[in-house]
Coordinates of C-alpha atoms in Angstrom, one line a residue:
X217 CA 124.2 23.6 136.9
X218 CA 120.6 24.2 139.0
X219 CA 119.1 21.4 137.6
X220 CA 121.7 18.8 136.4
X221 CA 122.6 20.0 134.0
X222 CA 125.5 19.6 131.2
X223 CA 126.6 22.3 129.7
X224 CA 126.3 20.4 126.1
X225 CA 123.3 19.5 127.3
X226 CA 122.5 23.3 127.7
X227 CA 123.9 24.3 124.0
X228 CA 122.3 21.8 122.2
X229 CA 118.9 22.2 124.3
X230 CA 119.7 26.5 122.4
X231 CA 120.3 25.0 119.5
X232 CA 116.7 23.4 118.4
X233 CA 115.1 26.6 120.2
X234 CA 117.3 28.2 118.2
X235 CA 115.1 26.3 115.7
X236 CA 112.4 27.2 115.7
X237 CA 113.1 31.2 115.6
X238 CA 113.2 33.4 112.6
X239 CA 110.9 33.8 109.2
X240 CA 109.8 30.1 108.4
X241 CA 111.1 29.1 104.0
X242 CA 108.1 29.7 102.1
X243 CA 106.2 28.0 99.9
X244 CA 104.2 28.6 97.5
X245 CA 101.0 26.7 96.8
X246 CA 100.5 24.2 94.2
X247 CA 98.6 26.0 92.0
X248 CA 101.2 29.6 91.9
X249 CA 103.7 27.0 91.4
X250 CA 102.1 25.4 87.6
X251 CA 101.1 29.4 86.6
X252 CA 104.2 30.1 87.4
X253 CA 105.6 27.5 85.4
X254 CA 104.0 28.1 82.5
X255 CA 104.2 31.3 82.4
X256 CA 108.2 31.4 82.6
X257 CA 107.6 28.7 79.7
X258 CA 105.2 31.1 77.6
X259 CA 107.9 33.7 77.4
X260 CA 107.1 35.9 80.7
X261 CA 109.7 37.3 83.3
X262 CA 108.9 36.8 87.0
X263 CA 108.9 40.3 87.3
X264 CA 106.6 40.9 84.7
X265 CA 104.4 37.5 86.7
X266 CA 103.5 39.3 89.8
X267 CA 103.6 42.1 88.5
X268 CA 101.3 41.6 85.9
X269 CA 98.8 40.1 89.0
X270 CA 96.3 38.2 86.8
X271 CA 97.1 35.6 90.0
X272 CA 98.4 37.4 93.2
X273 CA 101.8 35.7 93.5
X274 CA 102.6 34.9 97.5
X275 CA 106.1 36.6 98.1
X276 CA 107.8 39.2 96.1
X277 CA 109.7 40.1 92.4
X278 CA 113.6 39.6 94.2
X279 CA 112.3 36.1 96.6
X280 CA 110.9 35.1 92.9
X281 CA 113.4 35.5 91.5
X282 CA 115.7 34.0 94.4
X283 CA 113.2 30.6 93.8
X284 CA 115.0 30.6 90.6
X285 CA 118.4 30.0 91.4
X286 CA 117.9 28.0 94.4
X287 CA 117.0 25.8 91.8
X288 CA 112.6 25.4 93.5
X289 CA 112.5 25.8 89.5
X290 CA 114.3 25.8 86.7
X291 CA 116.6 28.1 86.1
X292 CA 117.3 27.8 82.9
X293 CA 113.9 28.2 81.3
X294 CA 114.0 32.2 82.6
X295 CA 114.6 34.1 78.9
X296 CA 118.4 35.0 77.8
X297 CA 120.4 38.0 79.7
X298 CA 123.6 40.0 78.7
X299 CA 124.4 41.6 75.2
X300 CA 124.9 39.0 72.4
X301 CA 128.0 38.8 70.6
X302 CA 128.8 40.2 67.7
X303 CA 129.5 38.0 64.3
X304 CA 132.0 39.1 62.7
X305 CA 130.5 39.0 59.7
X306 CA 131.7 42.5 57.7
X307 CA 129.9 43.7 55.1
X308 CA 130.8 44.3 51.7
X309 CA 127.6 45.9 49.9
X310 CA 128.7 49.6 50.8
X311 CA 127.1 51.9 51.7
X312 CA 124.0 54.2 51.0
X313 CA 125.2 57.9 49.5
X314 CA 122.9 60.4 50.1
X315 CA 119.9 59.7 52.6
X316 CA 118.1 61.9 55.9
X317 CA 119.9 61.8 59.2
X318 CA 118.1 61.0 61.8
X319 CA 119.2 65.4 62.7
X320 CA 116.2 66.3 59.9
X321 CA 113.2 66.1 62.2
X322 CA 113.5 69.0 64.2
X323 CA 113.6 70.8 60.6
X324 CA 110.9 69.4 59.3
X325 CA 108.7 69.9 62.4
X326 CA 108.8 72.4 63.7
X327 CA 106.4 72.0 66.7
X328 CA 108.7 68.5 67.3
X329 CA 109.6 68.7 70.9
X330 CA 105.6 69.1 70.8
X331 CA 104.3 66.4 68.9
X332 CA 106.7 63.7 69.5
X333 CA 107.6 64.3 73.0
X334 CA 111.4 65.6 74.6
X335 CA 112.6 62.0 73.8
X336 CA 110.7 60.9 70.2
X337 CA 108.3 58.4 73.2
X338 CA 105.7 59.9 74.8
X339 CA 103.7 59.5 71.3
X340 CA 101.4 57.2 68.6
X341 CA 103.0 57.1 65.1
X342 CA 107.1 57.1 64.8
X343 CA 109.0 53.5 63.9
X344 CA 112.0 52.0 63.3
X345 CA 112.6 49.5 61.4
X346 CA 115.9 47.1 60.4
X347 CA 116.2 43.8 58.8
X348 CA 117.5 40.4 60.8
X349 CA 119.9 37.9 57.6
X350 CA 120.2 34.7 58.0
X351 CA 122.6 31.9 57.3
X352 CA 124.8 33.2 55.2
X353 CA 123.8 35.9 55.1
X354 CA 121.5 34.5 51.4
X355 CA 118.0 35.8 53.2
X356 CA 116.3 38.5 55.3
X357 CA 113.2 39.4 57.7
X358 CA 112.1 43.5 57.3
X359 CA 111.9 44.9 61.6
X360 CA 109.6 47.3 62.7
X361 CA 108.2 48.5 65.4
X362 CA 106.2 51.1 66.7
X363 CA 108.2 53.4 69.3
X364 CA 104.9 53.5 72.3
X365 CA 103.4 50.6 71.8
X366 CA 106.6 48.3 71.3
X367 CA 105.0 45.7 69.5
X368 CA 107.1 44.1 66.1
X369 CA 105.7 43.9 63.1
X370 CA 108.0 41.5 60.1
X371 CA 107.7 41.1 57.1
X372 CA 109.5 38.8 54.7
X373 CA 110.2 40.3 51.7
X374 CA 111.3 37.3 48.6
X375 CA 115.3 38.6 49.0
X376 CA 117.3 40.9 51.1
X377 CA 118.0 43.1 48.1
X378 CA 116.6 47.1 48.2
X379 CA 113.3 45.6 45.2
X380 CA 112.1 43.1 47.6
X381 CA 112.6 44.9 50.8
X382 CA 110.4 47.9 48.9
X383 CA 108.1 45.2 47.5
X384 CA 107.3 44.0 50.8
X385 CA 107.2 47.6 52.7
X386 CA 104.9 48.5 49.7
X387 CA 102.2 45.9 50.0
X388 CA 102.2 46.4 53.7
X389 CA 102.1 49.7 53.4
X390 CA 99.1 49.4 50.9
X391 CA 97.2 47.5 53.8
X392 CA 96.8 50.2 56.2
X393 CA 95.0 53.0 56.7
X394 CA 97.4 56.0 55.0
X395 CA 99.3 58.0 58.1
X396 CA 98.5 55.7 60.2
X397 CA 102.2 55.9 61.2
X398 CA 103.6 59.6 61.1
X399 CA 107.4 58.5 60.8
X400 CA 110.0 55.5 60.1
X401 CA 113.6 56.2 61.0
X402 CA 115.9 53.1 59.6
X403 CA 119.6 51.8 60.0
X404 CA 122.2 52.4 56.8
X405 CA 121.6 49.2 55.0
X406 CA 121.8 49.8 52.1
X407 CA 118.2 47.4 51.5
X408 CA 117.3 51.1 51.7
X409 CA 118.3 52.7 49.5
X410 CA 114.7 53.0 47.5
X411 CA 113.5 54.8 50.5
X412 CA 112.7 58.1 48.1
X413 CA 110.3 56.0 45.9
X414 CA 108.6 55.1 49.5
X415 CA 108.6 58.2 51.1
X416 CA 106.7 59.8 48.5
X417 CA 103.9 57.1 48.0
X418 CA 103.5 56.6 51.0
X419 CA 103.4 59.7 52.4
X420 CA 105.5 58.6 55.7
X421 CA 108.8 61.1 56.3
X422 CA 111.7 58.4 56.9
X423 CA 115.1 58.8 58.5
X424 CA 118.4 57.0 58.8
X425 CA 119.7 56.7 62.1
X426 CA 123.9 58.0 62.0
X427 CA 126.3 55.2 61.2
X428 CA 127.3 53.0 64.2
X429 CA 125.0 55.0 66.2
X430 CA 122.1 51.9 67.5
X431 CA 121.2 53.7 70.3
X432 CA 119.5 55.9 68.1
X433 CA 117.0 52.6 67.2
X434 CA 118.2 51.0 70.1
X435 CA 114.3 49.6 70.2
X436 CA 114.4 48.0 66.9
X437 CA 118.2 46.7 68.3
X438 CA 116.3 45.1 71.1
X439 CA 113.7 43.4 69.6
X440 CA 115.9 42.3 66.8
X441 CA 117.3 40.7 69.5
X442 CA 114.1 39.3 70.9
X443 CA 112.8 37.6 67.5
X444 CA 116.1 36.0 67.4
X445 CA 116.1 34.1 70.9
X446 CA 111.9 33.5 69.6
X447 CA 112.2 31.7 66.3
X448 CA 114.4 33.4 63.8
X449 CA 118.2 32.6 64.5
X450 CA 121.1 33.4 62.2
X451 CA 121.6 29.5 61.2
X452 CA 117.6 29.5 59.4
X453 CA 117.1 30.1 55.9
X454 CA 113.8 32.7 55.8
X455 CA 113.8 32.0 52.4
X456 CA 112.3 28.4 53.3
X457 CA 109.6 30.2 55.9
X458 CA 106.3 32.3 55.2
X459 CA 104.9 35.4 56.2
X460 CA 102.7 33.7 58.2
X461 CA 105.8 32.1 60.2
X462 CA 107.6 35.7 61.5
X463 CA 104.6 36.7 61.9
X464 CA 104.0 34.0 64.3
X465 CA 107.1 35.2 66.3
X466 CA 106.3 38.5 66.4
X467 CA 102.5 37.8 67.3
X468 CA 104.5 36.1 70.4
X469 CA 106.3 38.7 72.1
X470 CA 103.2 41.3 71.5
X471 CA 101.4 39.0 74.0
X472 CA 104.1 38.7 77.0
X473 CA 103.3 42.0 78.6
X474 CA 106.1 45.1 80.1
X475 CA 107.3 45.8 82.9
X476 CA 107.9 49.5 80.7
X477 CA 104.6 49.5 79.5
X478 CA 102.8 49.2 83.3
X479 CA 102.5 46.0 83.1
X480 CA 101.0 45.4 79.8
X481 CA 100.8 44.0 76.2
X482 CA 102.8 45.1 73.3
X483 CA 99.0 44.3 71.8
X484 CA 96.7 46.0 74.8
X485 CA 99.1 49.1 74.0
X486 CA 98.4 49.5 70.4
X487 CA 94.9 48.5 71.0
X488 CA 94.5 51.3 73.0
X489 CA 95.1 53.4 69.5
X490 CA 94.4 51.5 66.6
X491 CA 90.6 49.9 66.1
X492 CA 90.7 45.8 66.1
X493 CA 88.8 45.3 62.5
X494 CA 92.2 46.6 61.4
X495 CA 94.7 44.6 63.2
X496 CA 94.4 41.7 60.9
X497 CA 96.5 43.4 57.8
X498 CA 99.4 44.4 59.9
X499 CA 100.5 42.1 62.8

C-alpha cells in the first residue's frame, strides 16, 4: 500500500468510520419518558400519546411502538390486542319471542338516512345496550354506549332477570332529560324482555339486533371487552360491588382519548352535546 498500511488495517479503519455514518439512535428526554410511562399506565396507547399532542414527543407513533418492542419501555403495560376467546357458555334461558328488529328503523323513521346518517353514526342520540355477566353467570352489569361520542354508561341492577334490568333502566331514565337519546339497540338477551314497558314509559324507540350478528352493535361489544380489562372481569361477582364502582370503571375508559374521535376523550365529545350540569346523573 502507498502509506505502508496493510489491507486489514484499511478494512478496520473502514469499519470504524462506518460506525459514524447513518442515523444516530434516538434517545428520548427523561421528561418525555416519564410522561409516556404515566399515560400508558392510564390506558393510553402510543398512538394516542403522540396524536393527542399534550406533550411534544420527539418521535413518530411507529418509532414509539418500536421502543416498546426493543424493551426501552415495558411492553406488558400496553393494552392487550387480539380477539377475546369465547368461554364456551351456552345460554339456556330461552329467546325472546316478540321484539322489534333493527331493520324496522327505516320504516319507523321516514327520513332515517338524513336524520341518522348513512351508517347511523353521524347523529348524537342512538345508543347500544347489552349486559356483561359475572362469575357463574349469577350477576350482571348493564352497559350502554352512545354511538357518536362513544361514551360508556354502566348500570348496576339488583339481579340478572328482566325485572331487575327494567328497574335499573327506569331509575336511570328518570334521572336524565326526556328525549335526550333517540333509540336503543339491544342484543337478543331475554333480560330485555320488558322492553315495551321501557319504550312506552320513556318514549324511546327500542330495537334488537339480529341473532348471531354482534357486528350490528359492534361499538357496544368492543366497549364490553374494554370494561372487562379495566375492572369488570368474568371472574368477578357483580353482586359484591355497587353502582359507584361500576361507574368508576366506565369513567376511566371515558377519559382515555381515542383516535376515532380525533384524539378527544369520549367525555369531551359527549359534553359538547349535553350540559355539564346533568353529567352526574348520566354516567
